[in-house]
Amino acid sequence: MSQVQTIFKNMSWLLISQIIASVCGFIWTILMARYLGVDNYGIFGFATSLTGILAITIDFGISNHIVRHIATDYNSAPKYLGNALPLKSIFSVGTIILTLIILILMKADELVITVTLLFTIEMILKSFIGTLNGSFQAFEEGKYQGIGNTILHVLLLIFILLTIFTDLGLFGIAISYIIANLIALIYEYYVLKKHIIKPKFELDADFCKKITLLAIPFAVTSLLYNVYYSIDIVMLTNMVGNYPTGIYNATYKLISVLTLFYSVYTAVIFPVMSKFFKNDEKMLLISFEKSIKYLMLVIIPLAVATVVYSTDIIHFIYGHEYDASSSVLSILIWTVCLLFISGAANTLLNASHKEVTVTKIYAIAAIFNIVLNLFMIPYLSYNGAAITTVLSDVLIVILQAYVIYRLGHRPNKKLYYDILKIIAGSAVLGISLYLLNLNMWVALPVGIIIYFAVMYLIRFFDDDDKYIVKEILGKN
């Protein structure tokens, strides 16, 4: 099986599972937002954001280091996993204690403390799942991650439905997350041990120290990344209260559904890029260019259509209680476009062993984000937080482009022309939808036809794209 076919096979498993997961997430996002109300949904957003920031204290970047190392040396897997899993158990205890201390210092009330601690447990389970998923990625066995992801999200949807039906409130929601993650973790560990490798459990102090030190750049980057993408919700809660946080969080959860293809693509492409860096730097750059091209082909027209129908989308999903979220959606949707670019760039830099550089970029962006939020949130509330996020993403992309250029990884000029064609096609799509003023559901198929008709007329797809399709189909 060729590398292209392997990538497509793994992506297919992950994409199918992520589509199922996104449908489930879309449903429970609507149900939870309507069931909890804006204020309690704000508490939910605060709890998941704070635990997301502190998640790095469970992992310390070890999972990312393992993926890159195992992808180039399968024989090292039993020792790496056998030490990493017990080590993360120790870190998890410290995370619970740290979370409680922070909540006390923030003078959080009893409800917020209890819910946040429950989500800390959920985050610990999720972190262990992440390590196992990293192993599946390294061995290019995406189907097991895909099945585990499907089990997790389907069960979570069922448990949330039961929680709403029995009216268990925020506590029931948190417990639902814990149980679903626990079952998925048990499944993934079982298939890892049966079908791939058996971890050699030990707690080698010297080895644990070694992998922890090597993983520090990944840890710092992950911390800064989580701070960067979650601190706005924490700041909103503390600066303007639960209601604006609920408005902002409703849109944020919706945006996260749109990142499904990005998360699938990066999960598959990172171990592949790591191999290319070691064996074929030309293919490393080509995989980066194709990542940007195909990710932008999907997300830019989707962003344009979202801006045109932002009010209709919010009304359909959340109802009139969340009307204010439409403006946030029109702003935040552009972070997805920028995230796709920065994500591909991060994958290139991490695969090239430039994780320290990535850390520095996110350090600058995190500081910029926090400082700008201090000025924007008091005046513009949730819209200020959204604008700050977009501007911070722009800064990241600029810094990454500069670093990649300095490293000599200079994309072919054709990539820039391709992006211009995508922007042109998306502009035609946006103008057409605005002038036609169609119902949202009618606009969906009409928009797809208009967009791809334009892309065909301007000859967007080249011989390389046709070759990749034939390679996937096994016709080359």
Short mmCIF file of C-alpha atoms in Angstrom, two decimals:
data_model
loop_
_atom_site.label_atom_id
_atom_site.label_comp_id
_atom_site.label_asym_id
_atom_site.label_seq_id
_atom_site.Cartn_x
_atom_site.Cartn_y
_atom_site.Cartn_z
CA MET A 1 0.00 0.00 0.00
CA SER A 2 1.44 3.41 -0.99
CA GLN A 3 1.90 6.25 1.51
CA VAL A 4 -0.97 8.17 -0.14
CA GLN A 5 -3.28 5.15 0.21
CA THR A 6 -2.23 4.68 3.85
CA ILE A 7 -2.96 8.33 4.58
CA PHE A 8 -6.34 8.08 2.86
CA LYS A 9 -7.23 4.84 4.69
CA ASN A 10 -6.45 6.35 8.10
CA MET A 11 -8.14 9.61 7.22
CA SER A 12 -11.25 7.76 6.09
CA TRP A 13 -11.57 5.97 9.43
CA LEU A 14 -10.98 9.17 11.37
CA LEU A 15 -13.17 11.28 9.12
CA ILE A 16 -16.14 8.91 9.39
CA SER A 17 -15.76 8.74 13.17
CA GLN A 18 -15.35 12.50 13.42
CA ILE A 19 -18.45 13.10 11.31
CA ILE A 20 -20.40 10.86 13.70
CA ALA A 21 -18.77 12.64 16.65
CA SER A 22 -19.59 16.06 15.21
CA VAL A 23 -23.21 15.13 14.59
CA CYS A 24 -23.46 13.90 18.19
CA GLY A 25 -21.66 17.01 19.45
CA PHE A 26 -23.91 19.25 17.38
CA ILE A 27 -27.00 17.63 18.91
CA TRP A 28 -25.84 17.77 22.52
CA THR A 29 -24.55 21.33 22.09
CA ILE A 30 -28.06 22.42 21.11
CA LEU A 31 -29.75 20.41 23.85
CA MET A 32 -27.32 21.45 26.59
CA ALA A 33 -27.44 25.14 25.70
CA ARG A 34 -31.23 25.15 25.73
CA TYR A 35 -31.48 22.95 28.85
CA LEU A 36 -28.90 24.75 30.99
CA GLY A 37 -29.74 28.32 29.97
CA VAL A 38 -27.19 31.06 29.31
CA ASP A 39 -25.89 31.40 32.90
CA ASN A 40 -25.33 27.69 33.61
CA TYR A 41 -23.94 27.23 30.11
CA GLY A 42 -21.48 29.95 31.05
CA ILE A 43 -20.41 27.91 34.11
CA PHE A 44 -20.00 24.86 31.87
CA GLY A 45 -17.84 26.92 29.51
CA PHE A 46 -15.70 28.19 32.38
CA ALA A 47 -15.17 24.69 33.80
CA THR A 48 -14.17 23.14 30.49
CA SER A 49 -11.93 26.09 29.60
CA LEU A 50 -10.06 26.13 32.92
CA THR A 51 -9.53 22.36 32.87
CA GLY A 52 -8.44 22.66 29.24
CA ILE A 53 -5.74 25.14 30.24
CA LEU A 54 -4.55 22.91 33.09
CA ALA A 55 -4.66 19.73 30.97
CA ILE A 56 -0.98 20.12 30.15
CA THR A 57 -0.08 19.37 33.79
CA ILE A 58 -1.42 15.84 33.18
CA ASP A 59 0.61 15.17 30.05
CA PHE A 60 3.53 17.64 29.95
CA GLY A 61 3.80 17.14 26.19
CA ILE A 62 4.74 13.47 26.55
CA SER A 63 2.06 12.26 24.11
CA ASN A 64 3.36 14.44 21.26
CA HIS A 65 6.92 13.33 21.91
CA ILE A 66 5.82 9.68 21.87
CA VAL A 67 4.03 10.04 18.52
CA ARG A 68 7.09 11.53 16.84
CA HIS A 69 9.48 8.98 18.34
CA ILE A 70 7.41 5.82 17.88
CA ALA A 71 6.58 6.80 14.27
CA THR A 72 10.28 6.39 13.45
CA ASP A 73 11.03 3.48 15.83
CA TYR A 74 8.16 1.05 16.49
CA ASN A 75 10.30 -1.13 18.79
CA SER A 76 10.50 1.66 21.36
CA ALA A 77 6.71 1.70 21.91
CA PRO A 78 6.43 -0.79 24.83
CA LYS A 79 8.98 1.06 26.95
CA TYR A 80 7.70 4.54 26.10
CA LEU A 81 4.06 3.70 26.86
CA GLY A 82 4.97 1.52 29.83
CA ASN A 83 6.61 4.49 31.52
CA ALA A 84 4.39 7.29 30.22
CA LEU A 85 1.07 5.91 31.51
CA PRO A 86 2.17 5.46 35.18
CA LEU A 87 3.97 8.81 35.05
CA LYS A 88 0.79 10.55 33.87
CA SER A 89 -1.11 8.94 36.77
CA ILE A 90 1.20 10.74 39.19
CA PHE A 91 0.82 14.02 37.32
CA SER A 92 -2.99 13.62 37.42
CA VAL A 93 -3.10 13.74 41.22
CA GLY A 94 -1.12 16.97 41.15
CA THR A 95 -3.52 18.43 38.57
CA ILE A 96 -6.55 17.86 40.81
CA ILE A 97 -4.81 19.56 43.73
CA LEU A 98 -3.67 22.48 41.55
CA THR A 99 -7.19 22.97 40.14
CA LEU A 100 -8.70 23.10 43.63
CA ILE A 101 -6.12 25.68 44.79
CA ILE A 102 -6.80 27.91 41.77
CA LEU A 103 -10.57 27.76 42.31
CA ILE A 104 -10.19 28.69 45.98
CA LEU A 105 -7.92 31.62 45.07
CA MET A 106 -10.51 32.76 42.50
CA LYS A 107 -13.16 32.60 45.27
CA ALA A 108 -15.40 30.41 43.12
CA ASP A 109 -18.69 29.27 44.65
CA GLU A 110 -19.45 25.66 45.61
CA LEU A 111 -21.28 24.84 42.36
CA VAL A 112 -18.42 26.09 40.18
CA ILE A 113 -15.81 24.25 42.27
CA THR A 114 -17.68 20.93 42.18
CA VAL A 115 -18.43 21.08 38.45
CA THR A 116 -14.87 22.12 37.58
CA LEU A 117 -13.33 19.30 39.65
CA LEU A 118 -15.59 16.80 37.93
CA PHE A 119 -14.46 18.07 34.55
CA THR A 120 -10.86 17.82 35.77
CA ILE A 121 -11.42 14.08 36.20
CA GLU A 122 -12.92 13.97 32.71
CA MET A 123 -9.87 15.80 31.36
CA ILE A 124 -7.55 13.27 32.99
CA LEU A 125 -9.35 10.40 31.27
CA LYS A 126 -9.29 12.32 27.99
CA SER A 127 -5.54 12.86 28.35
CA PHE A 128 -4.94 9.11 28.70
CA ILE A 129 -7.09 8.52 25.62
CA GLY A 130 -4.95 11.10 23.83
CA THR A 131 -1.80 9.11 24.62
CA LEU A 132 -3.33 5.90 23.26
CA ASN A 133 -4.57 7.76 20.18
CA GLY A 134 -1.03 9.01 19.66
CA SER A 135 0.15 5.41 19.59
CA PHE A 136 -2.48 4.51 16.98
CA GLN A 137 -1.34 7.49 14.89
CA ALA A 138 2.31 6.51 15.17
CA PHE A 139 1.55 2.96 13.97
CA GLU A 140 -0.78 4.42 11.30
CA GLU A 141 -3.72 2.40 12.63
CA GLY A 142 -6.35 5.10 12.52
CA LYS A 143 -9.28 2.71 12.59
CA TYR A 144 -8.86 1.99 16.31
CA GLN A 145 -8.80 5.68 17.15
CA GLY A 146 -11.83 6.16 14.91
CA ILE A 147 -13.81 3.41 16.62
CA GLY A 148 -12.84 4.69 20.08
CA ASN A 149 -13.85 8.23 19.12
CA THR A 150 -17.22 6.97 17.87
CA ILE A 151 -17.87 4.99 21.05
CA LEU A 152 -17.02 8.03 23.18
CA HIS A 153 -19.32 10.48 21.41
CA VAL A 154 -22.27 8.16 20.89
CA LEU A 155 -22.24 7.16 24.56
CA LEU A 156 -21.83 10.77 25.65
CA LEU A 157 -24.87 11.79 23.61
CA ILE A 158 -26.91 8.98 25.18
CA PHE A 159 -25.83 9.91 28.71
CA ILE A 160 -26.55 13.62 28.14
CA LEU A 161 -30.02 12.75 26.84
CA LEU A 162 -30.62 10.68 29.99
CA THR A 163 -29.34 13.55 32.15
CA ILE A 164 -31.72 16.03 30.53
CA PHE A 165 -34.63 13.59 30.70
CA THR A 166 -34.04 12.95 34.43
CA ASP A 167 -33.18 16.63 35.09
CA LEU A 168 -29.82 16.03 36.81
CA GLY A 169 -28.47 19.46 35.85
CA LEU A 170 -24.80 20.40 35.55
CA PHE A 171 -23.72 17.55 37.84
CA GLY A 172 -25.35 14.99 35.58
CA ILE A 173 -23.71 16.55 32.53
CA ALA A 174 -20.26 16.32 34.15
CA ILE A 175 -20.80 12.71 35.24
CA SER A 176 -21.91 11.87 31.70
CA TYR A 177 -18.58 13.13 30.35
CA ILE A 178 -16.65 11.08 32.91
CA ILE A 179 -18.43 7.77 32.26
CA ALA A 180 -18.27 8.08 28.45
CA ASN A 181 -14.53 8.83 28.53
CA LEU A 182 -13.87 5.97 30.95
CA ILE A 183 -15.58 3.42 28.68
CA ALA A 184 -13.72 4.73 25.61
CA LEU A 185 -10.41 4.54 27.51
CA ILE A 186 -11.03 0.91 28.48
CA TYR A 187 -11.83 0.01 24.86
CA GLU A 188 -8.76 1.75 23.42
CA TYR A 189 -6.37 0.18 25.92
CA TYR A 190 -7.84 -3.24 25.17
CA VAL A 191 -7.33 -2.96 21.38
CA LEU A 192 -3.86 -1.42 21.83
CA LYS A 193 -2.75 -4.40 23.91
CA LYS A 194 -4.45 -6.98 21.68
CA HIS A 195 -3.69 -5.69 18.18
CA ILE A 196 -0.64 -3.40 18.35
CA ILE A 197 1.72 -3.57 21.35
CA LYS A 198 1.70 -4.44 25.02
CA PRO A 199 3.10 -1.64 27.19
CA LYS A 200 5.95 -2.77 29.41
CA PHE A 201 4.83 -1.16 32.66
CA GLU A 202 7.56 0.21 34.87
CA LEU A 203 8.56 3.50 36.41
CA ASP A 204 12.15 3.99 35.31
CA ALA A 205 13.06 7.24 37.02
CA ASP A 206 15.91 8.11 34.64
CA PHE A 207 13.85 7.29 31.55
CA CYS A 208 10.83 9.24 32.84
CA LYS A 209 13.07 12.21 33.54
CA LYS A 210 14.52 11.93 30.04
CA ILE A 211 11.18 11.83 28.17
CA THR A 212 9.76 14.60 30.38
CA LEU A 213 12.69 16.90 29.60
CA LEU A 214 12.51 16.11 25.88
CA ALA A 215 8.76 16.77 25.91
CA ILE A 216 9.02 20.15 27.66
CA PRO A 217 8.89 22.18 24.40
CA PHE A 218 5.68 20.33 23.45
CA ALA A 219 4.35 20.91 26.99
CA VAL A 220 5.01 24.63 26.94
CA THR A 221 3.51 24.93 23.46
CA SER A 222 0.41 22.99 24.51
CA LEU A 223 0.04 25.15 27.62
CA LEU A 224 0.35 28.33 25.61
CA TYR A 225 -2.00 26.91 22.96
CA ASN A 226 -4.62 26.06 25.61
CA VAL A 227 -4.17 29.42 27.33
CA TYR A 228 -4.45 31.10 23.97
CA TYR A 229 -7.70 29.35 23.01
CA SER A 230 -9.34 29.14 26.46
CA ILE A 231 -8.25 32.16 28.48
CA ASP A 232 -10.85 34.42 26.84
CA ILE A 233 -13.70 32.39 28.37
CA VAL A 234 -12.05 32.42 31.80
CA MET A 235 -11.47 36.19 31.52
CA LEU A 236 -15.05 36.80 30.36
CA THR A 237 -16.40 34.98 33.42
CA ASN A 238 -14.26 36.98 35.81
CA MET A 239 -14.62 40.36 34.08
CA VAL A 240 -18.24 40.49 32.85
CA GLY A 241 -20.02 37.44 34.32
CA ASN A 242 -21.68 34.16 33.36
CA TYR A 243 -24.22 35.51 30.87
CA PRO A 244 -21.73 36.98 28.34
CA THR A 245 -19.63 33.86 28.84
CA GLY A 246 -22.64 31.73 27.93
CA ILE A 247 -23.24 33.78 24.76
CA TYR A 248 -19.59 33.47 23.74
CA ASN A 249 -19.30 29.80 24.72
CA ALA A 250 -22.35 28.87 22.63
CA THR A 251 -20.56 30.14 19.52
CA TYR A 252 -17.24 28.68 20.57
CA LYS A 253 -18.72 25.20 20.88
CA LEU A 254 -20.29 25.60 17.45
CA ILE A 255 -16.96 26.65 15.95
CA SER A 256 -15.24 23.61 17.44
CA VAL A 257 -17.53 21.35 15.39
CA LEU A 258 -16.16 22.96 12.21
CA THR A 259 -12.59 21.95 13.04
CA LEU A 260 -13.37 18.25 12.53
CA PHE A 261 -11.50 17.95 9.22
CA TYR A 262 -8.50 19.82 10.57
CA SER A 263 -8.20 17.53 13.60
CA VAL A 264 -8.52 14.44 11.40
CA TYR A 265 -5.98 15.67 8.88
CA THR A 266 -3.34 16.66 11.43
CA ALA A 267 -3.77 13.40 13.36
CA VAL A 268 -2.95 11.48 10.17
CA ILE A 269 -0.32 13.78 8.66
CA PHE A 270 1.92 14.43 11.72
CA PRO A 271 3.54 10.95 11.90
CA VAL A 272 3.83 10.95 8.10
CA MET A 273 5.59 14.33 8.11
CA SER A 274 7.91 13.06 10.86
CA LYS A 275 8.97 10.23 8.55
CA PHE A 276 9.38 12.58 5.60
CA PHE A 277 11.63 14.88 7.66
CA LYS A 278 13.88 11.90 8.39
CA ASN A 279 13.83 10.37 4.90
CA ASP A 280 12.60 12.85 2.27
CA GLU A 281 12.52 16.61 2.95
CA LYS A 282 11.12 17.32 -0.52
CA MET A 283 8.03 15.25 0.27
CA LEU A 284 7.80 17.03 3.64
CA LEU A 285 7.35 20.38 1.88
CA ILE A 286 4.94 18.94 -0.69
CA SER A 287 2.76 17.45 2.07
CA PHE A 288 2.71 20.86 3.76
CA GLU A 289 1.67 22.64 0.56
CA LYS A 290 -1.09 20.14 -0.18
CA SER A 291 -2.31 20.42 3.43
CA ILE A 292 -2.76 24.18 3.07
CA LYS A 293 -4.39 23.86 -0.35
CA TYR A 294 -6.99 21.25 0.56
CA LEU A 295 -7.80 22.67 4.00
CA MET A 296 -8.37 26.14 2.53
CA LEU A 297 -10.48 24.68 -0.29
CA VAL A 298 -12.98 23.49 2.32
CA ILE A 299 -12.97 26.11 5.05
CA ILE A 300 -12.84 29.50 3.27
CA PRO A 301 -16.16 29.06 1.37
CA LEU A 302 -17.69 27.59 4.52
CA ALA A 303 -16.64 30.70 6.46
CA VAL A 304 -18.12 33.02 3.83
CA ALA A 305 -21.45 31.15 3.85
CA THR A 306 -21.48 31.20 7.68
CA VAL A 307 -21.16 35.00 7.74
CA VAL A 308 -24.06 35.36 5.29
CA TYR A 309 -26.32 33.07 7.35
CA SER A 310 -24.98 33.65 10.88
CA THR A 311 -28.30 34.87 12.29
CA ASP A 312 -30.24 31.99 10.75
CA ILE A 313 -27.70 29.48 12.07
CA ILE A 314 -27.91 30.78 15.65
CA HIS A 315 -31.73 30.90 15.58
CA PHE A 316 -31.93 27.34 14.27
CA ILE A 317 -29.45 25.90 16.76
CA TYR A 318 -30.00 27.84 19.98
CA GLY A 319 -33.20 29.82 19.64
CA HIS A 320 -33.78 33.52 20.29
CA GLU A 321 -32.26 33.37 23.79
CA TYR A 322 -28.85 33.34 22.11
CA ASP A 323 -29.52 36.02 19.45
CA ALA A 324 -26.42 37.97 20.46
CA SER A 325 -24.24 35.01 19.45
CA SER A 326 -24.74 35.72 15.73
CA SER A 327 -22.25 38.60 15.77
CA VAL A 328 -19.72 36.45 17.62
CA LEU A 329 -20.16 33.68 15.04
CA SER A 330 -19.53 36.09 12.14
CA ILE A 331 -16.22 37.05 13.76
CA LEU A 332 -15.00 33.74 15.19
CA ILE A 333 -15.59 31.76 12.01
CA TRP A 334 -12.44 33.35 10.57
CA THR A 335 -10.37 31.83 13.35
CA VAL A 336 -11.12 28.43 11.81
CA CYS A 337 -9.53 29.49 8.51
CA LEU A 338 -6.48 30.79 10.33
CA LEU A 339 -6.37 27.71 12.57
CA PHE A 340 -6.17 25.47 9.51
CA ILE A 341 -3.16 27.41 8.20
CA SER A 342 -1.39 27.60 11.57
CA GLY A 343 -2.17 23.94 12.25
CA ALA A 344 -0.50 22.81 9.03
CA ALA A 345 2.46 25.08 9.81
CA ASN A 346 2.72 23.70 13.35
CA THR A 347 2.74 20.16 11.98
CA LEU A 348 5.57 21.06 9.59
CA LEU A 349 7.62 22.75 12.32
CA ASN A 350 7.05 20.00 14.93
CA ALA A 351 7.88 17.27 12.42
CA SER A 352 11.06 19.23 11.61
CA HIS A 353 12.06 19.22 15.32
CA LYS A 354 11.37 22.97 15.63
CA GLU A 355 8.98 22.63 18.56
CA VAL A 356 10.93 25.25 20.55
CA THR A 357 10.22 27.76 17.79
CA VAL A 358 6.53 26.87 17.90
CA THR A 359 6.62 27.43 21.66
CA LYS A 360 8.07 30.91 21.21
CA ILE A 361 5.40 31.80 18.64
CA TYR A 362 2.57 30.76 20.97
CA ALA A 363 4.21 32.56 23.90
CA ILE A 364 4.10 35.81 21.94
CA ALA A 365 0.52 35.13 20.80
CA ALA A 366 -0.67 34.21 24.32
CA ILE A 367 0.73 37.43 25.80
CA PHE A 368 -0.76 39.44 22.94
CA ASN A 369 -4.13 37.72 23.45
CA ILE A 370 -4.27 38.32 27.21
CA VAL A 371 -3.19 41.97 27.02
CA LEU A 372 -5.60 42.78 24.18
CA ASN A 373 -8.46 41.01 25.99
CA LEU A 374 -7.86 43.20 29.05
CA PHE A 375 -8.70 46.20 26.87
CA MET A 376 -11.34 44.70 24.58
CA ILE A 377 -13.56 42.73 26.97
CA PRO A 378 -14.53 45.67 29.26
CA TYR A 379 -15.67 47.69 26.22
CA LEU A 380 -16.95 45.13 23.73
CA SER A 381 -17.62 42.09 25.96
CA TYR A 382 -17.96 38.85 23.95
CA ASN A 383 -17.44 40.62 20.62
CA GLY A 384 -14.18 42.05 21.97
CA ALA A 385 -13.00 38.57 22.93
CA ALA A 386 -13.88 37.31 19.44
CA ILE A 387 -12.00 40.13 17.69
CA THR A 388 -8.99 39.52 19.93
CA THR A 389 -8.96 35.83 19.01
CA VAL A 390 -8.96 36.59 15.27
CA LEU A 391 -6.19 39.19 15.57
CA SER A 392 -4.11 36.78 17.65
CA ASP A 393 -4.53 34.08 14.99
CA VAL A 394 -3.38 36.53 12.32
CA LEU A 395 -0.25 37.22 14.40
CA ILE A 396 0.49 33.48 14.70
CA VAL A 397 0.21 32.91 10.95
CA ILE A 398 2.52 35.85 10.21
CA LEU A 399 5.16 34.60 12.66
CA GLN A 400 4.93 31.04 11.35
CA ALA A 401 5.28 32.19 7.74
CA TYR A 402 8.38 34.16 8.68
CA VAL A 403 9.97 31.17 10.46
CA ILE A 404 9.15 28.71 7.67
CA TYR A 405 10.61 31.12 5.11
CA ARG A 406 13.81 31.51 7.16
CA LEU A 407 14.15 27.71 7.45
CA GLY A 408 14.18 27.44 3.68
CA HIS A 409 10.82 25.65 3.49
CA ARG A 410 9.54 28.05 0.88
CA PRO A 411 6.27 26.90 -0.68
CA ASN A 412 5.93 26.83 -4.45
CA LYS A 413 4.48 30.06 -5.85
CA LYS A 414 1.61 28.02 -7.26
CA LEU A 415 0.28 27.61 -3.71
CA TYR A 416 -0.28 31.37 -3.49
CA TYR A 417 -2.15 31.36 -6.81
CA ASP A 418 -4.27 28.45 -5.56
CA ILE A 419 -5.21 30.37 -2.43
CA LEU A 420 -6.12 33.42 -4.52
CA LYS A 421 -8.38 31.19 -6.64
CA ILE A 422 -10.05 29.85 -3.50
CA ILE A 423 -10.63 33.40 -2.24
CA ALA A 424 -12.05 34.41 -5.64
CA GLY A 425 -14.38 31.41 -5.73
CA SER A 426 -15.50 32.09 -2.17
CA ALA A 427 -16.15 35.75 -2.98
CA VAL A 428 -18.38 34.74 -5.92
CA LEU A 429 -20.16 32.33 -3.58
CA GLY A 430 -20.74 35.01 -0.92
CA ILE A 431 -22.03 37.60 -3.39
CA SER A 432 -24.32 35.04 -5.02
CA LEU A 433 -25.83 33.92 -1.71
CA TYR A 434 -26.35 37.52 -0.60
CA LEU A 435 -28.07 38.55 -3.85
CA LEU A 436 -30.18 35.40 -4.17
CA ASN A 437 -31.31 35.67 -0.52
CA LEU A 438 -32.25 32.00 -0.42
CA ASN A 439 -33.53 29.98 2.50
CA MET A 440 -30.55 28.57 4.44
CA TRP A 441 -31.33 24.95 3.53
CA VAL A 442 -31.85 25.75 -0.15
CA ALA A 443 -28.63 27.78 -0.14
CA LEU A 444 -26.58 24.76 0.99
CA PRO A 445 -26.78 22.67 -2.23
CA VAL A 446 -26.97 25.77 -4.44
CA GLY A 447 -23.84 27.19 -2.79
CA ILE A 448 -21.90 23.95 -3.28
CA ILE A 449 -22.80 23.88 -6.98
CA ILE A 450 -21.88 27.55 -7.48
CA TYR A 451 -18.55 27.23 -5.65
CA PHE A 452 -17.27 24.11 -7.38
CA ALA A 453 -18.52 25.33 -10.76
CA VAL A 454 -16.40 28.46 -10.30
CA MET A 455 -13.38 26.41 -9.15
CA TYR A 456 -13.72 24.21 -12.25
CA LEU A 457 -14.00 27.21 -14.58
CA ILE A 458 -10.85 28.83 -13.18
CA ARG A 459 -9.01 25.48 -13.44
CA PHE A 460 -8.20 25.07 -9.78
CA PHE A 461 -7.52 21.32 -9.88
CA ASP A 462 -4.20 20.42 -11.54
CA ASP A 463 -2.44 17.23 -12.64
CA ASP A 464 -1.03 16.64 -9.14
CA ASP A 465 -4.54 16.66 -7.67
CA LYS A 466 -5.69 14.18 -10.31
CA TYR A 467 -2.68 11.97 -9.56
CA ILE A 468 -3.47 11.96 -5.83
CA VAL A 469 -7.08 10.94 -6.54
CA LYS A 470 -5.91 8.11 -8.81
CA GLU A 471 -3.36 7.03 -6.20
CA ILE A 472 -6.10 6.88 -3.56
CA LEU A 473 -8.22 4.76 -5.91
CA GLY A 474 -5.22 2.53 -6.68
CA LYS A 475 -5.31 3.33 -10.42
CA ASN A 476 -1.71 4.54 -10.82
#
